[in-house]
XYZ file of C-alpha atoms in Angstrom:
580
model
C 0.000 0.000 0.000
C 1.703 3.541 -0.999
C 2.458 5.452 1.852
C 1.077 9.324 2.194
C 4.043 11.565 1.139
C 5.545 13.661 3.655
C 5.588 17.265 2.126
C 8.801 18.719 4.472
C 10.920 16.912 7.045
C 9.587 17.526 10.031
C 9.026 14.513 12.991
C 5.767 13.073 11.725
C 8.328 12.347 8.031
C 11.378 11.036 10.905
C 8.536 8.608 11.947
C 7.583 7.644 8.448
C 11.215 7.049 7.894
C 12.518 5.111 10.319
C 9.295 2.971 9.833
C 9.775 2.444 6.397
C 13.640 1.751 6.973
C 12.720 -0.488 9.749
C 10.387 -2.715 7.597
C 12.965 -2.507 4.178
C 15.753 -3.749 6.306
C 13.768 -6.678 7.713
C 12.913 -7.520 3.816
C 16.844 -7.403 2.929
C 18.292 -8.614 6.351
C 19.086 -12.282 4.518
C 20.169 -11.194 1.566
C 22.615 -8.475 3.090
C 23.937 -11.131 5.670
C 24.757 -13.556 2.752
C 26.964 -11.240 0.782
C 28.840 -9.806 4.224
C 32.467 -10.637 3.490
C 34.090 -7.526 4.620
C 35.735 -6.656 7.140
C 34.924 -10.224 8.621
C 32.806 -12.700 6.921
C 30.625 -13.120 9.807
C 27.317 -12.856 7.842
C 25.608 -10.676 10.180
C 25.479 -6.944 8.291
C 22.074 -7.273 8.003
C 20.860 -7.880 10.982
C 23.533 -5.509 13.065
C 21.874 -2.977 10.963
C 18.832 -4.050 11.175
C 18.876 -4.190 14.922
C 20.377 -0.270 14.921
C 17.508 0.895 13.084
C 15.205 -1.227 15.457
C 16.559 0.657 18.046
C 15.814 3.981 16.475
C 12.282 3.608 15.426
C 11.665 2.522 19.216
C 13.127 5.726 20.784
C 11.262 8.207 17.835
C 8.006 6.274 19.321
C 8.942 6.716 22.845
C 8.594 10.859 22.005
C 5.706 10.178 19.875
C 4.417 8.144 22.698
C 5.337 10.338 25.836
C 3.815 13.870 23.829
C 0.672 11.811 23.307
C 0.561 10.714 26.957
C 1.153 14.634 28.305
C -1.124 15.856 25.915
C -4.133 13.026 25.804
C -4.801 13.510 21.832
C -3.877 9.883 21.272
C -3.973 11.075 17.020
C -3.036 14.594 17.491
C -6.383 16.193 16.587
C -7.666 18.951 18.176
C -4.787 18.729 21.286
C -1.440 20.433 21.105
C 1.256 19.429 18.596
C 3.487 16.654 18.489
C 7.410 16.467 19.138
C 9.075 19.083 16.978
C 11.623 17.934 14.308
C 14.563 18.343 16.912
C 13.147 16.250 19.430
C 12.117 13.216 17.004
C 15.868 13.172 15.156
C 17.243 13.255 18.210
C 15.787 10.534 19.397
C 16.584 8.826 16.435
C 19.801 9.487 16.644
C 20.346 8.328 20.222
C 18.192 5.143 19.888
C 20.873 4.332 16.584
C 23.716 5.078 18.824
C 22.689 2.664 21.875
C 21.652 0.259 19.756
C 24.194 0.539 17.308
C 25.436 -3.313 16.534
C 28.621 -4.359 14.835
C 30.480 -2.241 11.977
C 28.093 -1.220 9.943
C 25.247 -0.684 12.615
C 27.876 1.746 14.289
C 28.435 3.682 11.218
C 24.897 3.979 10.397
C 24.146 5.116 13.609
C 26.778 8.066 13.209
C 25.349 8.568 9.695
C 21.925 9.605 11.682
C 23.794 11.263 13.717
C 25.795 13.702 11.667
C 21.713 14.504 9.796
C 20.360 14.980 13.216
C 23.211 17.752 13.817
C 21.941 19.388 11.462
C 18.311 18.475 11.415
C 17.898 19.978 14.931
C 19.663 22.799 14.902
C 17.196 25.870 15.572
C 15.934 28.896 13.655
C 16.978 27.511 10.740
C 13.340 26.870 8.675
C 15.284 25.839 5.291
C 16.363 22.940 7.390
C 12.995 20.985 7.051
C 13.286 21.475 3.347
C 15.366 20.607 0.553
C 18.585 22.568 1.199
C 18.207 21.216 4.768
C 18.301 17.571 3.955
C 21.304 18.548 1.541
C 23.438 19.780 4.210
C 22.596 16.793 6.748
C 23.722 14.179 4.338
C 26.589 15.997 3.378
C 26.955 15.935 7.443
C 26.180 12.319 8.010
C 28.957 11.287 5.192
C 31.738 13.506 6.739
C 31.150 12.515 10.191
C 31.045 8.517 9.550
C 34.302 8.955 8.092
C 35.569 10.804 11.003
C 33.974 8.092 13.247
C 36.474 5.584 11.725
C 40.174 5.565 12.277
C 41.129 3.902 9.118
C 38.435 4.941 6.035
C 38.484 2.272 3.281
C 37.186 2.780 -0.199
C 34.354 0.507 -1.703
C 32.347 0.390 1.967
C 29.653 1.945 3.196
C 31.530 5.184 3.347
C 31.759 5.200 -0.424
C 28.138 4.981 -0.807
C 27.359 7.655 1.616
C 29.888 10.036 0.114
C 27.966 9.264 -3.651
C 24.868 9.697 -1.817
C 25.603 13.209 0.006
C 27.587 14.044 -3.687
C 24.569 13.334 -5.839
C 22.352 15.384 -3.422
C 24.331 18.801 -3.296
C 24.194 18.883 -7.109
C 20.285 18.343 -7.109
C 17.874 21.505 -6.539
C 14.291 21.145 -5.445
C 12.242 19.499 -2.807
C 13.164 16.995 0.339
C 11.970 14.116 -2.108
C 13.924 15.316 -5.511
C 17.254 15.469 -2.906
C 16.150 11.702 -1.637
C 15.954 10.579 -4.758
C 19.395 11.852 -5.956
C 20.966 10.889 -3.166
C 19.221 7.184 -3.266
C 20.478 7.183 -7.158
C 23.830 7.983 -6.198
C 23.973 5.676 -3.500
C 23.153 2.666 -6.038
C 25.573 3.802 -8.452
C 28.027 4.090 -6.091
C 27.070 0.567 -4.556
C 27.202 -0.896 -8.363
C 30.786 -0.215 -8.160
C 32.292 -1.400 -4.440
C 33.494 -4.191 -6.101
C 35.881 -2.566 -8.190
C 36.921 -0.368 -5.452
C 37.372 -3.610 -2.925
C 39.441 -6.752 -3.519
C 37.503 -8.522 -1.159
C 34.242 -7.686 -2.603
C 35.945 -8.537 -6.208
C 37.447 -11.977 -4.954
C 33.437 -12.815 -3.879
C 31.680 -11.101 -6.599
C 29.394 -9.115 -4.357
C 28.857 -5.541 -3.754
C 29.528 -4.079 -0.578
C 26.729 -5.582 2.234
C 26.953 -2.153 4.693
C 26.433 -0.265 1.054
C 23.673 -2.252 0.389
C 22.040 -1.941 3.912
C 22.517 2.144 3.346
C 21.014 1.728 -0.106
C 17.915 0.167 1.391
C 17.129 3.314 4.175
C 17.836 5.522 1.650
C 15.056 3.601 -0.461
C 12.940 4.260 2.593
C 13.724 8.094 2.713
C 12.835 8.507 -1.278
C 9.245 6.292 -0.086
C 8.494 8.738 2.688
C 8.543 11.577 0.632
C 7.205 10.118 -2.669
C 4.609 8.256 -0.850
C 5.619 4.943 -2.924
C 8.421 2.815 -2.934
C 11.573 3.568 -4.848
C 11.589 0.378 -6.664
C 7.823 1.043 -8.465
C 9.738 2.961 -10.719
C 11.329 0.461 -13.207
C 14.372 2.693 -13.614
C 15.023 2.936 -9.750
C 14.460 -0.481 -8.662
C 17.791 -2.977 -8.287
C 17.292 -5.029 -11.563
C 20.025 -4.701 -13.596
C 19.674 -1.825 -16.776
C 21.583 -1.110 -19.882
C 24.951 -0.887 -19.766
C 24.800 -1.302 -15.654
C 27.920 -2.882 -14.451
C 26.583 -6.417 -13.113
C 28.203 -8.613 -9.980
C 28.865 -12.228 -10.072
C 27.024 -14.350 -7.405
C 28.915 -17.867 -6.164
C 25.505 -20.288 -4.990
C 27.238 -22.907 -3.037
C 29.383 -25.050 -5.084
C 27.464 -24.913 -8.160
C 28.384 -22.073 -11.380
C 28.065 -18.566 -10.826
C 25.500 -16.473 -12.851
C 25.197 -13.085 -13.252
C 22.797 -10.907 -11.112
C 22.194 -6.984 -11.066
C 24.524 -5.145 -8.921
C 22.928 -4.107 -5.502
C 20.646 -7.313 -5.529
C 22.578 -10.430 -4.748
C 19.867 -13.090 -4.778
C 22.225 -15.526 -2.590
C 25.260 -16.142 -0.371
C 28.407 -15.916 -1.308
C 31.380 -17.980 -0.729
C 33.944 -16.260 0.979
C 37.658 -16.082 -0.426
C 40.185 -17.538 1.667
C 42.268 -14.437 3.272
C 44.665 -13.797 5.966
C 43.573 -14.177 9.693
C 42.208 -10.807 11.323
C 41.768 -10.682 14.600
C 39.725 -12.783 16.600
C 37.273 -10.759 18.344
C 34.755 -8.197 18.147
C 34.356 -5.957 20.751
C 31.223 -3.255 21.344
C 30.166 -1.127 24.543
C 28.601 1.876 24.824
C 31.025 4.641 27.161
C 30.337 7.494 28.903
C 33.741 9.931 28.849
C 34.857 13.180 27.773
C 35.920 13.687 24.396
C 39.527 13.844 25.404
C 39.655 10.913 26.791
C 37.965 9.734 23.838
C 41.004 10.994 21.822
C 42.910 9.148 23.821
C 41.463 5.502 23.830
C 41.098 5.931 19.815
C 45.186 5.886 19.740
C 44.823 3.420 21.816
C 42.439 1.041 20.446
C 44.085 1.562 16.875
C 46.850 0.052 18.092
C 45.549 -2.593 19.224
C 43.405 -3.790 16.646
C 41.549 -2.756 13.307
C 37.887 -1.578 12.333
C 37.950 0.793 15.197
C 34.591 2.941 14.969
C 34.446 5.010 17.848
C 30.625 7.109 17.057
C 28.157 9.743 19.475
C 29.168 12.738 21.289
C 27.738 14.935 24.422
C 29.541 12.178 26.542
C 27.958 8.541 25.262
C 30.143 6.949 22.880
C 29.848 4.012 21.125
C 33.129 1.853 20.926
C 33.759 -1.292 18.281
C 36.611 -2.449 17.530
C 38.139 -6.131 16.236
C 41.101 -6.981 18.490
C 42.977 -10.558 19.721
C 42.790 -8.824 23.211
C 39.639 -8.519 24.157
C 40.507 -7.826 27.825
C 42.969 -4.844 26.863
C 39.713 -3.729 25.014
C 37.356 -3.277 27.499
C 40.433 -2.160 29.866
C 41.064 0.340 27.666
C 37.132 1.625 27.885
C 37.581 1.419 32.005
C 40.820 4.024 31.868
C 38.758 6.234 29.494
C 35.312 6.226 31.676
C 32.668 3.757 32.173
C 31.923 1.405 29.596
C 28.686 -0.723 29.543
C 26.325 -3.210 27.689
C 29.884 -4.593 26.454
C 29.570 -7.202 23.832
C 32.669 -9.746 22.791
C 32.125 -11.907 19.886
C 34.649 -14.460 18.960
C 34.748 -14.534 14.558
C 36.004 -18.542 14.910
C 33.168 -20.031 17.497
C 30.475 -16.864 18.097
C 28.724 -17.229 14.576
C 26.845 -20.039 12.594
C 27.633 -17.760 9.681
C 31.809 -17.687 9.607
C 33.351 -19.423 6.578
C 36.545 -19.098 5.191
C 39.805 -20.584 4.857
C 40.381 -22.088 8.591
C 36.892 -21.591 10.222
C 34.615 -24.192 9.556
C 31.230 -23.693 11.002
C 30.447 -24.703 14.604
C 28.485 -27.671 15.187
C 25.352 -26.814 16.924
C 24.773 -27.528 20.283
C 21.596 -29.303 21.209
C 20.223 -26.844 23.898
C 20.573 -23.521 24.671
C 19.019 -20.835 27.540
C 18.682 -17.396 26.876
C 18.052 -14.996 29.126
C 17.352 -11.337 29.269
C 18.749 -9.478 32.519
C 18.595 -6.104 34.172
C 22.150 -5.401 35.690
C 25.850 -6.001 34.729
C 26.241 -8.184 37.643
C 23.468 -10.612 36.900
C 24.371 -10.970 33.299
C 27.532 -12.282 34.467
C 25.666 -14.593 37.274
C 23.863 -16.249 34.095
C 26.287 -16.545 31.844
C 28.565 -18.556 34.534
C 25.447 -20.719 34.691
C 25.653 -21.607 31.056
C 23.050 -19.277 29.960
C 23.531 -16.491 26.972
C 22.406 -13.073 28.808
C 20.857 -10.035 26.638
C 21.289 -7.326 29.235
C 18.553 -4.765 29.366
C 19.589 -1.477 30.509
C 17.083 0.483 32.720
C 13.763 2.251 30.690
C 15.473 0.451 27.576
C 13.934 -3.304 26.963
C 15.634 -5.487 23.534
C 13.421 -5.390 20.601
C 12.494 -8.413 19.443
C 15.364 -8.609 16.876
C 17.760 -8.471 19.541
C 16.346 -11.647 21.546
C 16.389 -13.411 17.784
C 19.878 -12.116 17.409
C 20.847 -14.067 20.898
C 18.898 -17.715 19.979
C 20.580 -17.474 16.605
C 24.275 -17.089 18.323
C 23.435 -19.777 20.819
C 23.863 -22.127 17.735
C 21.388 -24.247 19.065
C 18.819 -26.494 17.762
C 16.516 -26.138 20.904
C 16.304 -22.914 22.980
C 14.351 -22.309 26.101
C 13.686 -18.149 26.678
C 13.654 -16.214 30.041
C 12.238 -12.625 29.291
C 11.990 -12.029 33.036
C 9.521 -9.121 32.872
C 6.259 -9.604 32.532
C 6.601 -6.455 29.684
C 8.638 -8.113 27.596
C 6.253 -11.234 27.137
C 5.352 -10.408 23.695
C 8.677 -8.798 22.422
C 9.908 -12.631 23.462
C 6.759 -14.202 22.046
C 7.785 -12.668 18.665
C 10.959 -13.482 18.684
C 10.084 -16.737 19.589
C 8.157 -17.575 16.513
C 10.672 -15.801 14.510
C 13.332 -18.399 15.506
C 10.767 -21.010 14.782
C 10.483 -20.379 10.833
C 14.112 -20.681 11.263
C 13.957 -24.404 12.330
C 15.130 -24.188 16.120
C 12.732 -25.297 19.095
C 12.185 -22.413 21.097
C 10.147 -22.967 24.125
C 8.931 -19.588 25.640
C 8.880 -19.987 29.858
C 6.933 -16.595 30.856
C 9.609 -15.346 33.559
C 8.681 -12.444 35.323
C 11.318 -11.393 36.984
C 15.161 -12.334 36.791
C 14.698 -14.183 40.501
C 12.010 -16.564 38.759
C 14.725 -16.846 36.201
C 17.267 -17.947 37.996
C 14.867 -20.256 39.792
C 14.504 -21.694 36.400
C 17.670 -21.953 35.575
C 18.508 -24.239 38.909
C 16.904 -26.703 37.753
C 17.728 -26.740 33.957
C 19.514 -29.729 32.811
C 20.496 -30.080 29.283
C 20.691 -33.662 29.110
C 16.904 -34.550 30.188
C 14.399 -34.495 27.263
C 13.399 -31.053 26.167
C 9.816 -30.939 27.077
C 11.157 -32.477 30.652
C 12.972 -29.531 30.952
C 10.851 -27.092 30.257
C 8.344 -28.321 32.532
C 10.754 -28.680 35.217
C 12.117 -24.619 34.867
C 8.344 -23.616 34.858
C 7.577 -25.234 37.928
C 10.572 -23.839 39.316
C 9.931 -20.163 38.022
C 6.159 -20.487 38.884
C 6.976 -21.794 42.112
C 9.116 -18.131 43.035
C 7.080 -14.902 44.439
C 9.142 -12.072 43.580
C 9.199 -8.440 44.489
C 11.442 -5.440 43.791
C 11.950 -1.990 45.688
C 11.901 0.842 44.151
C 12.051 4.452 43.967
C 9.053 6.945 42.510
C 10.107 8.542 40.056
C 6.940 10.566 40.066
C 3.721 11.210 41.745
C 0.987 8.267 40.878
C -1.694 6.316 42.103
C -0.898 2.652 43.576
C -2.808 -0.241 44.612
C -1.146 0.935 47.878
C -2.311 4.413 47.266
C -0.563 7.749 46.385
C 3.267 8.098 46.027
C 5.435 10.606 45.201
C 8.439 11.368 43.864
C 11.288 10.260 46.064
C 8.900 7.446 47.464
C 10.230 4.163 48.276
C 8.064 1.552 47.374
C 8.013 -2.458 47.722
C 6.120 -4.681 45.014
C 5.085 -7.842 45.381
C 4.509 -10.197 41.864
C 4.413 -6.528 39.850
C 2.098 -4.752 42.603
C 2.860 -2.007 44.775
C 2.485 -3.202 48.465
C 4.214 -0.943 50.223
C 5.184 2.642 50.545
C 7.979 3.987 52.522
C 10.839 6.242 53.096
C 13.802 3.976 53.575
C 14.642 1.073 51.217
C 15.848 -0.971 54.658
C 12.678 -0.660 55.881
C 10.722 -1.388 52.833
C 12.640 -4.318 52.042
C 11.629 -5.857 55.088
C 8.279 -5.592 54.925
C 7.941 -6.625 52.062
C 10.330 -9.512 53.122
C 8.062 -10.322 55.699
C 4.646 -10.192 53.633
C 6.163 -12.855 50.945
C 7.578 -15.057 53.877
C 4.190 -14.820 55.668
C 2.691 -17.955 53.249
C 6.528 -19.971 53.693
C 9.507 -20.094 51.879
C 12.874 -22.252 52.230
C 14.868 -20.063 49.897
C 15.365 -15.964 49.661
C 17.068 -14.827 46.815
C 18.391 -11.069 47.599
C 19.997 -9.283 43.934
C 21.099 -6.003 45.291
C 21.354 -2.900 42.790
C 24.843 -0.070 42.639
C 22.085 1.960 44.421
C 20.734 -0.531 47.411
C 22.071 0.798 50.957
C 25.441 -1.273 52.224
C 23.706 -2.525 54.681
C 20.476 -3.857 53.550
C 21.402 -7.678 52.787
C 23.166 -8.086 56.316
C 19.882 -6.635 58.105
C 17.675 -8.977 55.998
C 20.110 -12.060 56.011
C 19.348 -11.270 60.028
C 16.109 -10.796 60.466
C 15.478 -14.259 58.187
C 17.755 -16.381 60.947
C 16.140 -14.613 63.509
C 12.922 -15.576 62.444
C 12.688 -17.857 59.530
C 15.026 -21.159 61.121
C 14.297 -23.253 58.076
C 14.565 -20.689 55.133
C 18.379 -20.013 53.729
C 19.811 -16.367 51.899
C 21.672 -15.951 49.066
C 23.198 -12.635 47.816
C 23.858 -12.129 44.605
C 25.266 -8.221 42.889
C 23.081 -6.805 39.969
C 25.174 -3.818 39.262
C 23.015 -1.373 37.463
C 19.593 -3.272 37.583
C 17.695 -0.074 38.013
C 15.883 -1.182 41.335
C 18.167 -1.000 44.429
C 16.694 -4.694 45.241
C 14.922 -7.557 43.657
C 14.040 -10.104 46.090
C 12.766 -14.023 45.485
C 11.322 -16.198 47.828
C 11.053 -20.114 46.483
């Protein structure tokens, strides 16, 4: 169905975008993940990318969302306006950049980046029209190249360069300067693999290139109102005189196929051994210590993006030291949501000379956590932990992204929030159509999780098992204390902001002053109908000496019923508590 053209940029067209980009990246993700053979052949462009934009689209709702919530016109009619333009790219600019996943994801994200500088920047009306959206993707191509430390030709840098090129020399409207720049970008694309020996050796074009081709494809639909493709000489079939790319399927001949449109994987040449690991976290430093870890991290590995700004950073980098890394992030500031992939072992996907594909495992558990500390609890308990920072939940893609690195032909998923139930439910059945058993155990909290996870024993039979961790989970009252963060009614009654309160299985049940206090209330309530096992998870922000009082008061009182402490690190609540 053709979309209603956006007329200007302006947040409502942001929307539209990263919709559109959202839903074009999901058709490609396959196709771009078959053809990724630079810099690693890990055959995961696609998705990284797709997973970036993911993260964008949520955050533009979240504005969309919170306006509509201040304002109670759910559609916008009749009530006071929406977000502005500033407020919706920058949004989508900071939902790319914490979401940003692998090399290309990172770049993109700094891509939307460098338009949002310019996007947002006020009093400047021309910027919601043509000329605007000239000078942000003239922006977003100088910026990713100043993200990277070592620019190579025939990537996605190329194609955004072509794309901001092909825009400056085009006059008219936001969609005639999409569609120049969209043009550009394919031509541009057509010819990565002259530009890259890699690409050449494979006969593909570039997969990041492609990936950029595709939102750009989305940008031209949200102004045109249709997609770029309707028009015969804009879609990725091959024209007159167009420079077509070979395509290796499997072992059999290679045929030609239009440039910009592989139709299947591709083998990968054997090449020299890079390094061994990727490494991603998000930092929060200044930018001269930023300056500093870039030195750094270039010498100790390659593909260094380092992307964001205002203090958040986003750091990737392929290295054979993972450790020095992440140490390297800990002398520059505080890194988090670090992610360490190993090229030989981490992905289904690797081929190449020396890297045969991992045999799959039979069973796998994945687990989505709140804190640092618990991540690291689960994964020393076998389990593959997607940590979930607080106020930002994975998307769905992100949960499909961890079953399809646990290599594993049967999976059993631990959302462990009651919110997330049908973010996990999605990804579940995504996995499905993707041939892995995926059984779905509705965890609502990471104490039921690790309940479950007790008992889990790979070798029994996998319906066994699952029956087993559901007991176990369904068998565990949890609660959490909190703080308000503003005034609101409660099943308890009023709070305010400041408030401590205790919840019992997602309910508030108690309202207080001092988490100490709270905590052993609420202790109390939950131990009121038995118990023989408290699980205390204790947040950076929980008092020292809250688990000694509680670990206490349960000898004092409760002879039969044991403690166990565990550290969540930045979990959001000070405490989550579990009583099995």
């Amino acid at each position: 169905m053709a979309q209603v053209p956006q007329r200007f940029f302006d947040a409502l067209a942001v929307r539209t975008w990263c919709g559109l980009a959202l839903r074009g990246l999901g058709r490609h993700r396959e196709e771009i993940d078959a053809i990724n053979v630079y810099p690693v052949a890990d055959g995961d462009t696609g998705t990284n990318m797709y997973l970036t934009v993911e993260s964008a689209a949520a955050a533009v709702e979240a504005v969309f969302s919170a306006h509509e919530t201040e304002t109670g016109a759910a559609d916008g009619t009749g009530g006071p306006p929406g977000p502005s333009l500033a407020e919706a790219v920058r949004a989508m600019a900071h939902g790319a950049l914490i979401g940003a996943r692998g090399n290309s994801g990172t770049i993109l994200a700094q891509l939307l980046r460098g338009m949002a500088l310019v996007l947002a920047a006020e009093g400047e009306r021309a910027h919601t029209e043509g000329p605007g959206l000239r000078l942000a993707l003239r922006q977003a191509a100088d910026s990713a190249r100043q993200a990277v430390a070592r620019p190579v030709e025939g990537t996605v840098l190329s194609v955004a360069t072509a794309a901001a090129e092909a825009a400056e020399g085009t006059e008219g409207d936001c969609g005639a300067v999409a569609r120049a720049a969209y043009e550009g970008a394919r031509t541009a694309l057509a010819a990565t693999p002259g530009q890259l020996p890699a690409l050449k050796r494979a006969g593909v074009v570039d997969a990041g290139g492609h990936g950029l081709v595709t939102v750009l494809a989305a940008l031209v639909e949200t102004f045109a109102g249709r997609t770029a493709g309707a028009d015969s000489r804009t879609d990725h079939r091959a024209r007159q005189g167009e420079p077509r790319t070979r395509v290796v399927h499997g072992a059999g001949p290679a045929r030609d196929a239009p440039a910009g449109e592989p139709e299947a994987a591709a083998e990968c040449p054997p090449g020299a051994d890079g390094p061994a690991f990727e490494v991603i976290y998000l930092l929060e430093a200044d930018d001269t210590a930023v300056a500093r870890l870039r030195e750094r991290l270039d010498a100790l590995g390659d593909s260094l993006v380092v992307v964001g700004g205002d203090g958040l950073w986003n750091v990737h980098v392929h290295v054979d030291d993972a450790g020095a890394a992440v140490e390297a992030g800990v002398e520059a500031g505080r890194p988090h949501r670090i992610r360490i992939t190993h090229f030989g072992h981490g992905d289904a996907h690797t081929t190449g000379a020396g890297r045969p594909p991992r045999e799959r495992a039979q069973r796998a558990v994945v687990a989505v956590v709140p804190g640092e500390g618990l991540a690291g609890l689960y994964a020393r308990a076998g389990a593959i932990a997607v940590l979930a920072r607080p106020g930002e939940p994975p998307a769905s893609g992100e949960l499909v992204e961890a079953v399809r690195r646990a290599h594993a032909r049967e999976v059993v998923l631990l959302p462990n929030d009651a919110e997330l139930r049908h973010t996990a439910a999605a990804a579940a059945e995504q996995a499905r159509t993707a041939g892995v058993r995926v059984a779905l155990i509705p965890t609502r909290s990471a104490v039921q999780g690790l309940a479950a996870l007790a008992v889990h024993e790979p070798e029994r039979r996998f319906d066994e098992d699952v029956v087993a961790m559901t007991s176990a989970a369904g068998a565990t009252r949890y609660a959490e204390v909190a703080v308000a963060e503003r005034q609101s009614w409660t099943t308890a009654g009023i709070c305010q902001a400041g408030d401590v309160l205790g919840l019992v299985d997602g309910d508030v049940a108690v309202i207080g002053s001092d988490v100490t206090a709270v905590a052993e209330t609420v202790l109390g309530r939950m131990l009121a109908a038995g118990g023989e096992l408290v699980t205390l998870v204790l947040g950076d922000e929980a008092p020292d000496t809250v688990a000694d009082h509680l670990q206490a008061r349960v000898r004092k009182t409760y002879l039969a019923v044991d403690t166990v402490v565990y550290s969540g690190g930045r979990q959001g609540a000070p405490l989550l508590i579990g009583v099995e």
